[in-house]
């Protein structure tokens, strides 16, 4: 909350509190996200991780108190992969990034290749496996120019090699001056980088 | 002035003031209703064309008039809650809808009962009747939308948006229904304007209209109190209220 | 004008001379009375429902509070 | 982090959106086919329901065509945002650095193209089937095109307000049918006037005015409704 | 592993199924009102589109009520299996140790109860509003009840085939739609005859025969369609 | 393939092969599942794990060769939780088990409590968090009387405590004479029990 080195902050949360279904999920949660930070939100099922991320992204407004200062563009990937079963991965991805910037078809193809969907660019997404489905969505990370990523359980359904690759990507992003806030029930391998927000206690670690 | 608005935003104050208004308005309403009814039913002479069935007018017209006015109360409350984010307006808007729907329902049912002896049919597609039916739909839409949401805060906002859309649209709907009727107007059913009403019939009617306005206000305040209690369930003043009620019981 | 006079005048102004006449209303009684009956029912519902809603909610809340105070402070589930 | 690319022109974004919606619709032809088939069946049913006296039919043709257009618009508008809500695309739309007013308009445009516009295009065929005087056909097409656009916009409001609710599609009809009624009245009046040989232009002008009003205001209500629904 | 419990009586299972579907449709008391209000509003559309003259409306009344029935059946039957397909409940249904024929019938029954049966029940009210001769009302209720059941069954076939988003399935379901036609023809004929004072029984008998046929065959087709759809 | 101790087999797969989208995912896959076995199907995204499970469950028939002999009742829990957003957890669960056997309301409540949904029995499922959603589905395991469980990524969205508890449940089931075939990208803690089917090679381990 101190205005110290605030110039570089990507996001500042002031005294966030949230009540859902009659229960107080957290209160007095304040933190600042600066470039180079990788924050993992931890807590048991139902602790309010998803809710917190949605508040940070600006999607949720009811029942919460406090203020969120967003000082940089964000990329939010939620639980639902937002992949349309009837469209192909290429079409899905093209539409996802259409709001952010005009990406050439070649770049989209490259991103799909990087998430291991080479050869699957033009099949209908409904024939993809669960992990491949998710990967279509994760391909956005390779195209995003937003410095702050908000990722809700990005490793769901991804195989081991995919998780390792994704962690590498997160590390690169963080070391390149970006920041990541993510939730996951799996422990990251990049432990030396990670800072935690434990939600059950409502404290910042 | 500002402090008044500020107070309006304070739920316990509103709850209390609504209670004290109700304490004298409710008896007045009931007395006015009773006097108006007895007057209309017992002390007026029948209409020379419609006979005694016209006595329905003492509930039909007040219900219709107040139901129409109610929509505007609701829409204004909705606008206030959306624009100035005043929670109390939200509560008021929510409280208006069921009352308005009930009054519209009364107007429709009494009208159609009136129609049977007068026109020989329960229902005609007259302009005014059709608009009244549409008004009922509009009210029920707001009620249903509110009930459908689990998150009552979101429900309030959604209803406010809907009633604002309604405010823009109601004049259009009314004009177009009028116009539609005049375009088609079949010779068989002419709706009497009812402007040549006898004074002896008019006074009880006016009294009943006033009484229905009071009734609307009473119901509005009562609904608001119920709504306030539910929304503020986790605040201290409501808890105190609950404990007090428990002690009394 | 004394009260007696006033009552007498009222009585003179009464349109219906008997209860039967009042109920029948020259053949229109069924319509008029059913309209008034329905209206009465709806108005009663309009007045009583919010009252009942408030009472019931407060009672429920009181019970909830009592339960919570009675039991040792527990944090809600989700473990 | 890839090199910063500036946000694309909003028009390009909206175009992508419209194209995506159309692709989705074309890949599920039932969505398009059902309303048209419904239209055709009702048109075929009417002579059966009335006895095929041509003059009577012609009398009613404008009203019938309009009611069918209205119903098929009504029942398809429930789906405008639903699947996007369920798979999370709607959140992404709200987060995209683009004016929501315009993207919402793009959704509605796509919906109109696959319901109203298509219906307006094929309506001459149905008009002939129920003996509408051919003089009235241009007015019919124009009126349908203008009117269904209003219907799509108004329907969008209902869809936005109810998309988070996961309840039967009946609620939305409750909300928006009253607002459909003026369109029905003027639309069918335009066609009827044309069928009688009178000029339909005044009615079409009223429909046009409604459309302008709807384009100006409905997207605001839709955008507000979507924000409410995503966060219910 | 919990102690083995024998599979429950199939009838109990089907009852649970119907109850679940009904619960989903009417999560709260207000929800029951929605379909009814929808019907009321659609009835109100017709005078607005066709003009308020009572005799004209009376002429059309059977056709109007049948159009509403068709519409609510056609456009809601698409969703009978969709959400169950998307969230995996359909797989569980196929795997349950219960005859699929009957569970499918339970789905259809639930769909019919909340569209057709409900409409049939309230149709007298609407019949009065659009001046249908009261002599025709019993025939109307019977015809609607029988006919909408056939519509639900036939619609279920289409729904089962299209639920898996298969292109081929969509084609078949478009082919199935014309089977709605005979129902409409006989259904509205029954009402019209009754309005004219002629006996409606022969038409009702035909509808009944169609219903028997549909009950015997449609669940087989639906079950097969579901198996195909689930096996993407 | 040998008819050896076959009397006890719960499931026998003979020379399974599968072609999907023009690619052969596996072929000549034969194995037998006996009580006391815990099989984990492994492989990268798109290897055909889900497809194999669906074949074993009898949900998928196209494009596959070979034979599956099912000799005992099965319980299949797929990717999708089959939890209706509009129904409460209690209603959802009651419907899920309705096909298998009449369970009393008390047992259903107990099962929900065991998966940590105590107090959430009667809220609409759409307000549950991702993990709680999944847990509604997993509560079926506590009610099931089927000896063979086919579980497709059961640990998705479940927190650490939940995973441990679930593993315990699987172990109990296996040691009580049941058998489990599951897919997961997370390594199980019960490694001493687990046998693997590696799908990428199309070989049985
Ligand atoms: C379903 C049937 C009916 C409905 C929905 C209906 C509706 C209405 C409405 C909305 C009004 C208030 C209009 C206003 O103040 O702006 C009204 C007034 C009135 N109605 Fe009805 N009505 C119905 C049937 C009848 C019948 C059958 C009669 C008698 C023949 C009747 C006689 C009147 C009269 C005399 C007024 C007062 C006229 C005036 O103040 O201008 N109504 N009705
Ligand atoms: N709309 C709502 N109404 C009431 N309660 C809600 C609502 N949305 C969420 N909740 C409750 O808020 C709590 C937190 O949910 P959230 O999705 O944030 O949890 P989470 O930490 O992401 O859990 P998981 O690890 O399972 O994903 C849950 O207990 C849930 O029941
Ligand atoms: N209907 C289909 N048509 C064509 N290809 C399909 C179809 N269904 C699945 N496939 C393909 O089969 C492969 C295996 O899919 P499956 O879902 O079995 O993978 P999986 O091993 O479960 O992967 P994951 O770990 O991502 O869940 C995928 O490459 C997928 O593209
Ligand atoms: Mg979560
Ligand atoms: Mg899989």
mmCIF file of N, CA and C in Angstrom, chain B residues 24-36 211 214-215 218, chain C residues 43-44 47:
data_model
loop_
_atom_site.group_PDB
_atom_site.id
_atom_site.type_symbol
_atom_site.label_atom_id
_atom_site.label_comp_id
_atom_site.label_asym_id
_atom_site.label_seq_id
_atom_site.Cartn_x
_atom_site.Cartn_y
_atom_site.Cartn_z
ATOM 1 N N UNK B 24 -49.428 5.434 10.019
ATOM 2 C CA UNK B 24 -50.659 6.215 9.818
ATOM 3 C C UNK B 24 -51.247 6.067 8.424
ATOM 4 N N UNK B 25 -50.429 5.731 7.446
ATOM 5 C CA UNK B 25 -50.985 5.649 6.095
ATOM 6 C C UNK B 25 -51.863 4.410 5.928
ATOM 7 N N UNK B 26 -51.476 3.331 6.567
ATOM 8 C CA UNK B 26 -52.222 2.091 6.386
ATOM 9 C C UNK B 26 -53.669 2.222 6.892
ATOM 10 N N UNK B 27 -53.873 2.748 8.093
ATOM 11 C CA UNK B 27 -55.268 2.947 8.531
ATOM 12 C C UNK B 27 -56.029 3.880 7.598
ATOM 13 N N UNK B 28 -55.395 4.976 7.195
ATOM 14 C CA UNK B 28 -56.082 5.899 6.292
ATOM 15 C C UNK B 28 -56.524 5.173 5.033
ATOM 16 N N UNK B 29 -55.600 4.380 4.491
ATOM 17 C CA UNK B 29 -55.910 3.655 3.262
ATOM 18 C C UNK B 29 -57.115 2.747 3.459
ATOM 19 N N UNK B 30 -57.082 2.003 4.554
ATOM 20 C CA UNK B 30 -58.154 1.040 4.754
ATOM 21 C C UNK B 30 -59.502 1.758 4.923
ATOM 22 N N UNK B 31 -59.474 2.869 5.674
ATOM 23 C CA UNK B 31 -60.711 3.610 5.856
ATOM 24 C C UNK B 31 -61.199 4.163 4.515
ATOM 25 N N UNK B 32 -60.284 4.737 3.756
ATOM 26 C CA UNK B 32 -60.679 5.311 2.466
ATOM 27 C C UNK B 32 -61.255 4.244 1.560
ATOM 28 N N UNK B 33 -60.615 3.099 1.556
ATOM 29 C CA UNK B 33 -61.128 2.002 0.726
ATOM 30 C C UNK B 33 -62.528 1.620 1.163
ATOM 31 N N UNK B 34 -62.704 1.500 2.484
ATOM 32 C CA UNK B 34 -64.006 1.066 2.981
ATOM 33 C C UNK B 34 -65.077 2.093 2.645
ATOM 34 N N UNK B 35 -64.779 3.371 2.910
ATOM 35 C CA UNK B 35 -65.754 4.415 2.619
ATOM 36 C C UNK B 35 -66.082 4.438 1.133
ATOM 37 N N UNK B 36 -65.050 4.395 0.326
ATOM 38 C CA UNK B 36 -65.264 4.449 -1.122
ATOM 39 C C UNK B 36 -66.117 3.297 -1.594
ATOM 40 N N UNK B 211 -57.575 6.338 -2.797
ATOM 41 C CA UNK B 211 -57.351 5.206 -1.899
ATOM 42 C C UNK B 211 -56.397 4.192 -2.538
ATOM 43 N N UNK B 214 -52.931 5.363 -2.269
ATOM 44 C CA UNK B 214 -52.410 5.121 -0.932
ATOM 45 C C UNK B 214 -52.077 3.642 -0.760
ATOM 46 N N UNK B 215 -52.933 2.805 -1.291
ATOM 47 C CA UNK B 215 -52.704 1.369 -1.193
ATOM 48 C C UNK B 215 -51.382 0.997 -1.848
ATOM 49 N N UNK B 218 -48.587 2.043 0.363
ATOM 50 C CA UNK B 218 -48.435 1.155 1.512
ATOM 51 C C UNK B 218 -47.736 -0.141 1.115
ATOM 52 N N UNK C 43 -55.943 -7.792 -3.146
ATOM 53 C CA UNK C 43 -55.441 -6.717 -2.281
ATOM 54 C C UNK C 43 -54.941 -7.284 -0.962
ATOM 55 N N UNK C 44 -55.678 -8.235 -0.421
ATOM 56 C CA UNK C 44 -55.220 -8.854 0.826
ATOM 57 C C UNK C 44 -53.866 -9.511 0.624
ATOM 58 N N UNK C 47 -51.123 -7.049 0.585
ATOM 59 C CA UNK C 47 -50.767 -6.496 1.883
ATOM 60 C C UNK C 47 -50.093 -7.524 2.780
#
